[in-house]
């Protein structure tokens, strides 16, 4: 589903060679500045690389239009602020014009209770859950088919322990359906419990790509 061949990004990524398949939950680990956010942004096609190639579903990433990419993959960045004075319900309409959240998202994110509140008036954890909902909703039709790709950059920031585990349980259900989810964070315990594969980055290099048990033993 995804291949990175000699990907270079000056000062951020160096000769990255990685493979990912549908059905995998990949956790990207590394210290601050290791290149995790740059890697996810490059895979999403919102950050141009300086060398190498990224192949998405047997097609070079550069061959996709932005509109086509938006239907194939979604990226949740660390930034949560919104410039518009919207309610949660209005904000979600930008991602998927549906009357209500899919049950799987509501069970994991529990946001129906504040749909009428303004996004910018939410707590940090509540806001994070709304942005996660928008990220999943963007490609929900593909996720239902088991063909979606979701990229999450430190999604557990601001989430309490309960919602962290609810999130990764949701990811487990989505990957069991055949989707690919790549998540960056700093929690080794979460990676050990929920990751099918780990990518370990340091100074823009990938030092390890395999299962979490081998990585942490």
Tab-separated table of C-alpha atoms in Angstrom:
chain	number	residue	atom	x	y	z
A	1	UNK	CA	0.000	0.000	0.000
A	2	UNK	CA	2.881	2.403	0.795
A	3	UNK	CA	6.597	2.472	-0.044
A	4	UNK	CA	9.277	5.044	0.685
A	5	UNK	CA	12.345	4.624	-1.516
A	6	UNK	CA	15.425	6.600	-0.518
A	7	UNK	CA	13.383	9.560	0.700
A	8	UNK	CA	15.462	12.645	1.452
A	9	UNK	CA	14.449	15.939	3.042
A	10	UNK	CA	17.313	18.312	3.747
A	11	UNK	CA	17.958	18.643	7.455
A	12	UNK	CA	15.008	16.399	8.374
A	13	UNK	CA	15.033	12.976	6.678
A	14	UNK	CA	17.949	10.967	5.295
A	15	UNK	CA	17.633	7.989	2.928
A	16	UNK	CA	14.374	6.617	4.341
A	17	UNK	CA	13.390	3.202	2.981
A	18	UNK	CA	10.152	1.874	4.448
A	19	UNK	CA	7.226	-0.362	3.506
A	20	UNK	CA	3.707	-0.473	4.901
A	21	UNK	CA	0.727	-2.662	4.080
A	22	UNK	CA	-2.979	-2.502	4.717
A	23	UNK	CA	-3.941	-4.010	8.053
A	24	UNK	CA	-0.913	-2.586	9.868
A	25	UNK	CA	-0.908	-0.223	12.836
A	26	UNK	CA	2.525	1.404	12.655
A	27	UNK	CA	3.845	3.474	15.554
A	28	UNK	CA	6.590	5.999	14.759
A	29	UNK	CA	8.824	6.583	17.768
A	30	UNK	CA	11.706	8.933	18.383
A	31	UNK	CA	12.858	11.947	20.345
A	32	UNK	CA	11.720	15.472	19.543
A	33	UNK	CA	13.336	16.537	16.279
A	34	UNK	CA	13.872	12.948	15.112
A	35	UNK	CA	11.812	13.575	11.962
A	36	UNK	CA	8.467	12.019	12.902
A	37	UNK	CA	6.266	14.958	11.863
A	38	UNK	CA	8.279	15.514	8.685
A	39	UNK	CA	7.895	11.854	7.769
A	40	UNK	CA	4.116	11.897	8.181
A	41	UNK	CA	3.793	15.186	6.275
A	42	UNK	CA	5.898	13.800	3.434
A	43	UNK	CA	3.768	10.643	3.260
A	44	UNK	CA	0.643	12.818	3.211
A	45	UNK	CA	2.035	14.782	0.260
A	46	UNK	CA	1.890	18.152	2.027
A	47	UNK	CA	5.675	18.415	2.357
A	48	UNK	CA	7.799	18.138	-0.783
A	49	UNK	CA	10.780	15.803	-0.531
A	50	UNK	CA	14.217	16.590	-1.968
A	51	UNK	CA	15.014	13.114	-3.223
A	52	UNK	CA	13.742	9.578	-3.536
A	53	UNK	CA	10.137	8.573	-4.137
A	54	UNK	CA	6.966	7.808	-2.224
A	55	UNK	CA	4.669	5.205	-3.773
A	56	UNK	CA	1.042	5.088	-2.680
A	57	UNK	CA	-1.072	2.161	-3.877
A	58	UNK	CA	1.389	1.348	-6.701
A	59	UNK	CA	1.402	4.954	-7.938
A	60	UNK	CA	3.944	7.752	-7.304
A	61	UNK	CA	2.612	10.243	-4.777
A	62	UNK	CA	3.432	13.062	-7.184
A	63	UNK	CA	0.931	11.647	-9.695
A	64	UNK	CA	-2.000	12.322	-7.352
A	65	UNK	CA	-3.877	15.604	-7.344
A	66	UNK	CA	-4.528	17.137	-3.923
A	67	UNK	CA	-8.224	16.343	-4.312
A	68	UNK	CA	-7.469	12.705	-5.076
A	69	UNK	CA	-5.052	12.461	-2.155
A	70	UNK	CA	-7.677	13.911	0.172
A	71	UNK	CA	-9.928	10.974	-0.677
A	72	UNK	CA	-7.176	8.393	-0.111
A	73	UNK	CA	-5.476	9.523	3.070
A	74	UNK	CA	-5.945	11.928	5.957
A	75	UNK	CA	-3.406	13.633	8.209
A	76	UNK	CA	-3.985	14.868	11.741
A	77	UNK	CA	-1.304	17.365	12.710
A	78	UNK	CA	-0.399	18.539	16.191
A	79	UNK	CA	-2.030	21.926	15.480
A	80	UNK	CA	-5.571	22.107	16.843
A	81	UNK	CA	-6.464	25.779	16.516
A	82	UNK	CA	-9.185	26.790	14.061
A	83	UNK	CA	-9.609	30.241	12.556
A	84	UNK	CA	-13.398	29.996	12.312
A	85	UNK	CA	-15.939	30.485	15.082
A	86	UNK	CA	-17.715	27.198	14.432
A	87	UNK	CA	-19.589	24.735	16.551
A	88	UNK	CA	-18.298	21.180	16.709
A	89	UNK	CA	-21.146	20.014	14.468
A	90	UNK	CA	-20.384	22.715	11.883
A	91	UNK	CA	-16.680	21.846	11.976
A	92	UNK	CA	-17.384	18.172	11.312
A	93	UNK	CA	-19.514	19.046	8.288
A	94	UNK	CA	-16.343	20.122	6.448
A	95	UNK	CA	-15.042	16.568	6.638
A	96	UNK	CA	-18.197	14.546	6.085
A	97	UNK	CA	-21.671	16.018	5.526
A	98	UNK	CA	-23.495	13.372	7.549
A	99	UNK	CA	-26.287	13.840	10.045
A	100	UNK	CA	-24.473	11.957	12.797
A	101	UNK	CA	-21.145	10.359	13.620
A	102	UNK	CA	-20.567	6.714	12.756
A	103	UNK	CA	-21.058	4.618	15.887
A	104	UNK	CA	-17.415	3.509	15.929
A	105	UNK	CA	-16.197	7.102	16.112
A	106	UNK	CA	-18.684	8.119	18.780
A	107	UNK	CA	-17.754	5.131	20.969
A	108	UNK	CA	-14.048	6.006	20.741
A	109	UNK	CA	-14.190	9.808	20.824
A	110	UNK	CA	-17.410	10.612	22.719
A	111	UNK	CA	-18.068	14.012	21.191
A	112	UNK	CA	-21.842	13.983	20.651
A	113	UNK	CA	-22.310	15.583	24.071
A	114	UNK	CA	-20.675	18.845	22.931
A	115	UNK	CA	-21.674	19.076	19.270
A	116	UNK	CA	-23.366	22.445	19.869
A	117	UNK	CA	-20.372	24.034	21.600
A	118	UNK	CA	-17.810	26.230	19.835
A	119	UNK	CA	-14.628	24.410	18.862
A	120	UNK	CA	-12.406	27.147	20.268
A	121	UNK	CA	-14.183	26.940	23.633
A	122	UNK	CA	-13.363	23.271	24.191
A	123	UNK	CA	-10.727	21.910	26.534
A	124	UNK	CA	-7.495	20.602	25.019
A	125	UNK	CA	-8.613	16.982	25.220
A	126	UNK	CA	-12.067	17.713	23.834
A	127	UNK	CA	-10.571	19.680	20.960
A	128	UNK	CA	-8.166	16.840	20.207
A	129	UNK	CA	-11.061	14.400	19.980
A	130	UNK	CA	-12.908	16.687	17.548
A	131	UNK	CA	-9.851	16.999	15.311
A	132	UNK	CA	-9.412	13.241	15.385
A	133	UNK	CA	-13.045	12.824	14.348
A	134	UNK	CA	-12.494	15.182	11.403
A	135	UNK	CA	-9.399	13.230	10.396
A	136	UNK	CA	-11.214	9.903	10.332
A	137	UNK	CA	-14.341	11.349	8.708
A	138	UNK	CA	-12.330	12.768	5.806
A	139	UNK	CA	-11.622	9.258	4.523
A	140	UNK	CA	-14.458	7.394	6.209
A	141	UNK	CA	-15.844	5.953	2.943
A	142	UNK	CA	-12.407	4.440	2.246
A	143	UNK	CA	-12.075	3.222	5.837
A	144	UNK	CA	-15.392	1.412	5.560
A	145	UNK	CA	-13.991	-0.412	2.516
A	146	UNK	CA	-10.709	-1.234	4.281
A	147	UNK	CA	-8.712	0.866	1.811
A	148	UNK	CA	-7.983	4.029	3.795
A	149	UNK	CA	-4.764	5.499	5.157
A	150	UNK	CA	-4.755	7.612	8.327
A	151	UNK	CA	-1.685	9.509	9.557
A	152	UNK	CA	-1.792	10.735	13.155
A	153	UNK	CA	0.921	13.034	14.518
A	154	UNK	CA	1.021	12.703	18.317
A	155	UNK	CA	-2.753	12.244	18.633
A	156	UNK	CA	-2.575	11.378	22.344
A	157	UNK	CA	-1.541	14.909	23.340
A	158	UNK	CA	-4.174	16.184	25.746
A	159	UNK	CA	-6.077	12.902	25.889
A	160	UNK	CA	-6.679	11.227	29.239
A	161	UNK	CA	-5.667	7.591	29.636
A	162	UNK	CA	-9.162	6.310	28.923
A	163	UNK	CA	-9.478	8.134	25.607
A	164	UNK	CA	-5.943	7.161	24.596
A	165	UNK	CA	-6.911	3.507	24.873
A	166	UNK	CA	-10.302	4.057	23.228
A	167	UNK	CA	-8.474	5.685	20.308
A	168	UNK	CA	-6.083	2.774	19.833
A	169	UNK	CA	-8.906	0.275	20.167
A	170	UNK	CA	-10.626	2.121	17.308
A	171	UNK	CA	-7.402	1.996	15.281
A	172	UNK	CA	-7.241	-1.741	15.935
A	173	UNK	CA	-10.744	-2.204	14.520
A	174	UNK	CA	-9.892	-0.127	11.445
A	175	UNK	CA	-6.660	-1.975	10.708
A	176	UNK	CA	-8.392	-5.328	11.209
A	177	UNK	CA	-10.607	-4.228	8.320
A	178	UNK	CA	-7.527	-3.743	6.107
A	179	UNK	CA	-6.783	-0.052	6.581
A	180	UNK	CA	-3.322	1.379	7.283
A	181	UNK	CA	-2.849	3.683	10.277
A	182	UNK	CA	0.507	5.327	11.070
A	183	UNK	CA	0.795	7.085	14.428
A	184	UNK	CA	3.651	9.071	15.948
A	185	UNK	CA	4.007	9.427	19.719
A	186	UNK	CA	6.427	8.950	22.629
A	187	UNK	CA	4.777	6.234	24.709
A	188	UNK	CA	6.593	2.905	24.598
A	189	UNK	CA	3.840	1.183	26.558
A	190	UNK	CA	1.217	2.140	23.965
A	191	UNK	CA	3.480	0.945	21.162
A	192	UNK	CA	4.144	-2.354	22.903
A	193	UNK	CA	0.440	-2.942	23.477
A	194	UNK	CA	-1.105	-1.714	20.233
A	195	UNK	CA	1.487	-1.514	17.420
A	196	UNK	CA	1.822	-4.207	14.794
A	197	UNK	CA	5.052	-2.546	13.624
A	198	UNK	CA	7.393	0.139	14.953
A	199	UNK	CA	9.462	2.649	13.003
A	200	UNK	CA	12.198	4.068	15.238
A	201	UNK	CA	13.660	7.392	14.061
A	202	UNK	CA	16.739	9.288	15.205
A	203	UNK	CA	18.178	12.401	13.588
A	204	UNK	CA	16.206	11.818	10.405
A	205	UNK	CA	17.292	8.190	10.009
A	206	UNK	CA	15.139	5.111	10.480
A	207	UNK	CA	17.073	2.832	12.840
A	208	UNK	CA	14.474	0.082	13.137
A	209	UNK	CA	11.361	-1.184	11.355
A	210	UNK	CA	9.807	-4.349	12.709
A	211	UNK	CA	7.520	-5.620	15.442
A	212	UNK	CA	7.455	-3.844	18.831
A	213	UNK	CA	8.456	-6.928	20.844
A	214	UNK	CA	11.831	-7.210	19.094
A	215	UNK	CA	12.358	-3.443	19.212
A	216	UNK	CA	11.901	-3.225	22.969
A	217	UNK	CA	13.567	-6.455	24.047
